[in-house]
């Protein structure tokens, strides 16, 4: 006797959306991946101030991991997981390079708000020079 045949369709798992994928790409110094994530977020309608904040956070965290001891970074507000993730990648950057990137991010944010410059274009240019 033949039994009943049941068909089980595969469910497509929803794609995980990581808001910090762009920060992870900056951390890894992956110019192409950072740009792709930027474009994805831009097309999804993300506010450029939010994207700028994530990139600034990543560079700031890299700078803290590069210049501070683990304990000092923890006192400054870096979480344990973040420090373990970012500290090895901070070696990819020079100390002066991180300071220059922080300065560029700060000035682009202010100039975008004071001079009505386009923050999205400035961020894209920043990522392409990563």
PDB file of C-alpha atoms in Angstrom:
ATOM      1  CA  UNK A   1       0.000   0.000   0.000  1.00  0.00           C
ATOM      2  CA  UNK A   2       1.334   3.418  -0.935  1.00  0.00           C
ATOM      3  CA  UNK A   3       1.230   6.124   1.671  1.00  0.00           C
ATOM      4  CA  UNK A   4       0.263   9.728   1.338  1.00  0.00           C
ATOM      5  CA  UNK A   5       2.759  12.095  -0.290  1.00  0.00           C
ATOM      6  CA  UNK A   6       3.214  15.405   1.438  1.00  0.00           C
ATOM      7  CA  UNK A   7       5.138  18.289  -0.028  1.00  0.00           C
ATOM      8  CA  UNK A   8       7.037  20.604   2.265  1.00  0.00           C
ATOM      9  CA  UNK A   9       8.100  23.838   0.658  1.00  0.00           C
ATOM     10  CA  UNK A  10      11.252  25.517   1.857  1.00  0.00           C
ATOM     11  CA  UNK A  11      10.617  28.697   3.711  1.00  0.00           C
ATOM     12  CA  UNK A  12      12.775  31.568   2.689  1.00  0.00           C
ATOM     13  CA  UNK A  13      14.412  32.939   5.754  1.00  0.00           C
ATOM     14  CA  UNK A  14      14.166  36.692   5.939  1.00  0.00           C
ATOM     15  CA  UNK A  15      17.454  38.327   5.125  1.00  0.00           C
ATOM     16  CA  UNK A  16      19.084  39.659   8.240  1.00  0.00           C
ATOM     17  CA  UNK A  17      19.574  43.370   7.980  1.00  0.00           C
ATOM     18  CA  UNK A  18      22.492  44.660   9.962  1.00  0.00           C
ATOM     19  CA  UNK A  19      22.553  48.387  10.477  1.00  0.00           C
ATOM     20  CA  UNK A  20      26.195  48.143  11.433  1.00  0.00           C
ATOM     21  CA  UNK A  21      27.338  46.263   8.319  1.00  0.00           C
ATOM     22  CA  UNK A  22      28.836  49.495   7.044  1.00  0.00           C
ATOM     23  CA  UNK A  23      30.692  49.961  10.340  1.00  0.00           C
ATOM     24  CA  UNK A  24      32.053  46.417  10.080  1.00  0.00           C
ATOM     25  CA  UNK A  25      33.253  47.114   6.529  1.00  0.00           C
ATOM     26  CA  UNK A  26      35.004  50.296   7.668  1.00  0.00           C
ATOM     27  CA  UNK A  27      36.546  48.355  10.553  1.00  0.00           C
ATOM     28  CA  UNK A  28      37.917  45.755   8.130  1.00  0.00           C
ATOM     29  CA  UNK A  29      39.141  48.523   5.789  1.00  0.00           C
ATOM     30  CA  UNK A  30      37.076  47.008   2.962  1.00  0.00           C
ATOM     31  CA  UNK A  31      36.456  49.951   0.650  1.00  0.00           C
ATOM     32  CA  UNK A  32      34.282  48.059  -1.823  1.00  0.00           C
ATOM     33  CA  UNK A  33      32.100  46.395   0.820  1.00  0.00           C
ATOM     34  CA  UNK A  34      31.674  49.696   2.687  1.00  0.00           C
ATOM     35  CA  UNK A  35      30.521  51.397  -0.503  1.00  0.00           C
ATOM     36  CA  UNK A  36      28.080  48.560  -1.306  1.00  0.00           C
ATOM     37  CA  UNK A  37      26.598  48.764   2.195  1.00  0.00           C
ATOM     38  CA  UNK A  38      26.355  52.537   1.860  1.00  0.00           C
ATOM     39  CA  UNK A  39      24.437  52.207  -1.407  1.00  0.00           C
ATOM     40  CA  UNK A  40      22.125  49.575   0.128  1.00  0.00           C
ATOM     41  CA  UNK A  41      21.332  51.856   3.036  1.00  0.00           C
ATOM     42  CA  UNK A  42      20.899  54.855   0.768  1.00  0.00           C
ATOM     43  CA  UNK A  43      18.439  52.947  -1.456  1.00  0.00           C
ATOM     44  CA  UNK A  44      16.580  51.700   1.612  1.00  0.00           C
ATOM     45  CA  UNK A  45      15.981  55.333   2.544  1.00  0.00           C
ATOM     46  CA  UNK A  46      18.306  55.607   5.517  1.00  0.00           C
ATOM     47  CA  UNK A  47      18.989  59.099   6.755  1.00  0.00           C
ATOM     48  CA  UNK A  48      22.527  60.174   5.973  1.00  0.00           C
ATOM     49  CA  UNK A  49      22.992  61.464   9.522  1.00  0.00           C
ATOM     50  CA  UNK A  50      22.388  57.924  10.795  1.00  0.00           C
ATOM     51  CA  UNK A  51      24.830  56.418   8.305  1.00  0.00           C
ATOM     52  CA  UNK A  52      27.381  59.086   9.218  1.00  0.00           C
ATOM     53  CA  UNK A  53      26.889  58.247  12.896  1.00  0.00           C
ATOM     54  CA  UNK A  54      27.606  54.563  12.312  1.00  0.00           C
ATOM     55  CA  UNK A  55      30.747  55.316  10.322  1.00  0.00           C
ATOM     56  CA  UNK A  56      31.904  57.875  12.899  1.00  0.00           C
ATOM     57  CA  UNK A  57      31.270  55.337  15.678  1.00  0.00           C
ATOM     58  CA  UNK A  58      33.374  52.726  13.872  1.00  0.00           C
ATOM     59  CA  UNK A  59      36.312  55.087  13.315  1.00  0.00           C
ATOM     60  CA  UNK A  60      36.088  56.426  16.875  1.00  0.00           C
ATOM     61  CA  UNK A  61      36.057  52.889  18.267  1.00  0.00           C
ATOM     62  CA  UNK A  62      39.050  51.950  16.117  1.00  0.00           C
ATOM     63  CA  UNK A  63      40.890  55.019  17.390  1.00  0.00           C
ATOM     64  CA  UNK A  64      40.103  54.163  21.020  1.00  0.00           C
ATOM     65  CA  UNK A  65      41.269  50.578  20.506  1.00  0.00           C
ATOM     66  CA  UNK A  66      44.450  51.813  18.818  1.00  0.00           C
ATOM     67  CA  UNK A  67      45.401  54.458  21.379  1.00  0.00           C
ATOM     68  CA  UNK A  68      44.045  53.138  24.685  1.00  0.00           C
ATOM     69  CA  UNK A  69      44.583  50.057  26.773  1.00  0.00           C
ATOM     70  CA  UNK A  70      41.679  47.666  27.190  1.00  0.00           C
ATOM     71  CA  UNK A  71      40.773  49.072  30.606  1.00  0.00           C
ATOM     72  CA  UNK A  72      40.938  52.679  29.389  1.00  0.00           C
ATOM     73  CA  UNK A  73      38.744  51.861  26.411  1.00  0.00           C
ATOM     74  CA  UNK A  74      36.223  50.161  28.690  1.00  0.00           C
ATOM     75  CA  UNK A  75      36.124  53.256  30.913  1.00  0.00           C
ATOM     76  CA  UNK A  76      35.497  55.335  27.786  1.00  0.00           C
ATOM     77  CA  UNK A  77      32.399  53.264  27.051  1.00  0.00           C
ATOM     78  CA  UNK A  78      33.605  50.570  24.656  1.00  0.00           C
ATOM     79  CA  UNK A  79      31.850  47.283  25.318  1.00  0.00           C
ATOM     80  CA  UNK A  80      33.792  44.037  25.783  1.00  0.00           C
ATOM     81  CA  UNK A  81      32.552  42.445  22.537  1.00  0.00           C
ATOM     82  CA  UNK A  82      33.226  45.615  20.567  1.00  0.00           C
ATOM     83  CA  UNK A  83      36.760  45.872  21.934  1.00  0.00           C
ATOM     84  CA  UNK A  84      37.504  42.207  21.106  1.00  0.00           C
ATOM     85  CA  UNK A  85      36.210  42.748  17.575  1.00  0.00           C
ATOM     86  CA  UNK A  86      37.763  46.129  16.813  1.00  0.00           C
ATOM     87  CA  UNK A  87      41.152  45.886  18.565  1.00  0.00           C
ATOM     88  CA  UNK A  88      42.710  43.406  16.096  1.00  0.00           C
ATOM     89  CA  UNK A  89      41.409  45.428  13.161  1.00  0.00           C
ATOM     90  CA  UNK A  90      42.793  48.670  14.566  1.00  0.00           C
ATOM     91  CA  UNK A  91      46.232  47.389  13.531  1.00  0.00           C
ATOM     92  CA  UNK A  92      45.235  47.946   9.895  1.00  0.00           C
ATOM     93  CA  UNK A  93      45.223  51.697  10.460  1.00  0.00           C
ATOM     94  CA  UNK A  94      47.904  54.172  11.418  1.00  0.00           C
ATOM     95  CA  UNK A  95      47.209  56.360  14.408  1.00  0.00           C
ATOM     96  CA  UNK A  96      47.485  59.510  12.293  1.00  0.00           C
ATOM     97  CA  UNK A  97      45.199  57.988   9.661  1.00  0.00           C
ATOM     98  CA  UNK A  98      42.434  57.451  12.217  1.00  0.00           C
ATOM     99  CA  UNK A  99      42.820  60.996  13.547  1.00  0.00           C
ATOM    100  CA  UNK A 100      42.578  62.348  10.000  1.00  0.00           C
ATOM    101  CA  UNK A 101      39.459  60.270   9.305  1.00  0.00           C
ATOM    102  CA  UNK A 102      37.766  61.464  12.504  1.00  0.00           C
ATOM    103  CA  UNK A 103      38.568  65.042  11.606  1.00  0.00           C
ATOM    104  CA  UNK A 104      37.217  64.580   8.068  1.00  0.00           C
ATOM    105  CA  UNK A 105      33.999  63.025   9.360  1.00  0.00           C
ATOM    106  CA  UNK A 106      33.493  65.820  11.857  1.00  0.00           C
ATOM    107  CA  UNK A 107      34.093  68.588   9.358  1.00  0.00           C
ATOM    108  CA  UNK A 108      31.893  66.982   6.666  1.00  0.00           C
ATOM    109  CA  UNK A 109      29.004  66.735   9.100  1.00  0.00           C
ATOM    110  CA  UNK A 110      29.245  70.375  10.115  1.00  0.00           C
ATOM    111  CA  UNK A 111      29.782  71.662   6.601  1.00  0.00           C
ATOM    112  CA  UNK A 112      26.777  69.669   5.397  1.00  0.00           C
ATOM    113  CA  UNK A 113      24.586  71.400   7.954  1.00  0.00           C
ATOM    114  CA  UNK A 114      26.086  74.879   7.736  1.00  0.00           C
ATOM    115  CA  UNK A 115      26.684  75.190   4.018  1.00  0.00           C
ATOM    116  CA  UNK A 116      23.861  72.972   2.758  1.00  0.00           C
ATOM    117  CA  UNK A 117      26.368  70.550   1.225  1.00  0.00           C
ATOM    118  CA  UNK A 118      25.198  67.012   0.474  1.00  0.00           C
ATOM    119  CA  UNK A 119      26.210  64.709   3.318  1.00  0.00           C
ATOM    120  CA  UNK A 120      25.502  61.618   1.199  1.00  0.00           C
ATOM    121  CA  UNK A 121      27.985  62.628  -1.483  1.00  0.00           C
ATOM    122  CA  UNK A 122      30.605  63.524   1.119  1.00  0.00           C
ATOM    123  CA  UNK A 123      30.162  60.142   2.838  1.00  0.00           C
ATOM    124  CA  UNK A 124      30.404  58.269  -0.441  1.00  0.00           C
ATOM    125  CA  UNK A 125      33.629  60.081  -1.290  1.00  0.00           C
ATOM    126  CA  UNK A 126      34.967  59.332   2.193  1.00  0.00           C
ATOM    127  CA  UNK A 127      34.239  55.619   1.829  1.00  0.00           C
ATOM    128  CA  UNK A 128      35.822  55.452  -1.612  1.00  0.00           C
ATOM    129  CA  UNK A 129      39.050  56.861  -0.128  1.00  0.00           C
ATOM    130  CA  UNK A 130      39.048  54.313   2.700  1.00  0.00           C
TER     131      UNK A 130
END
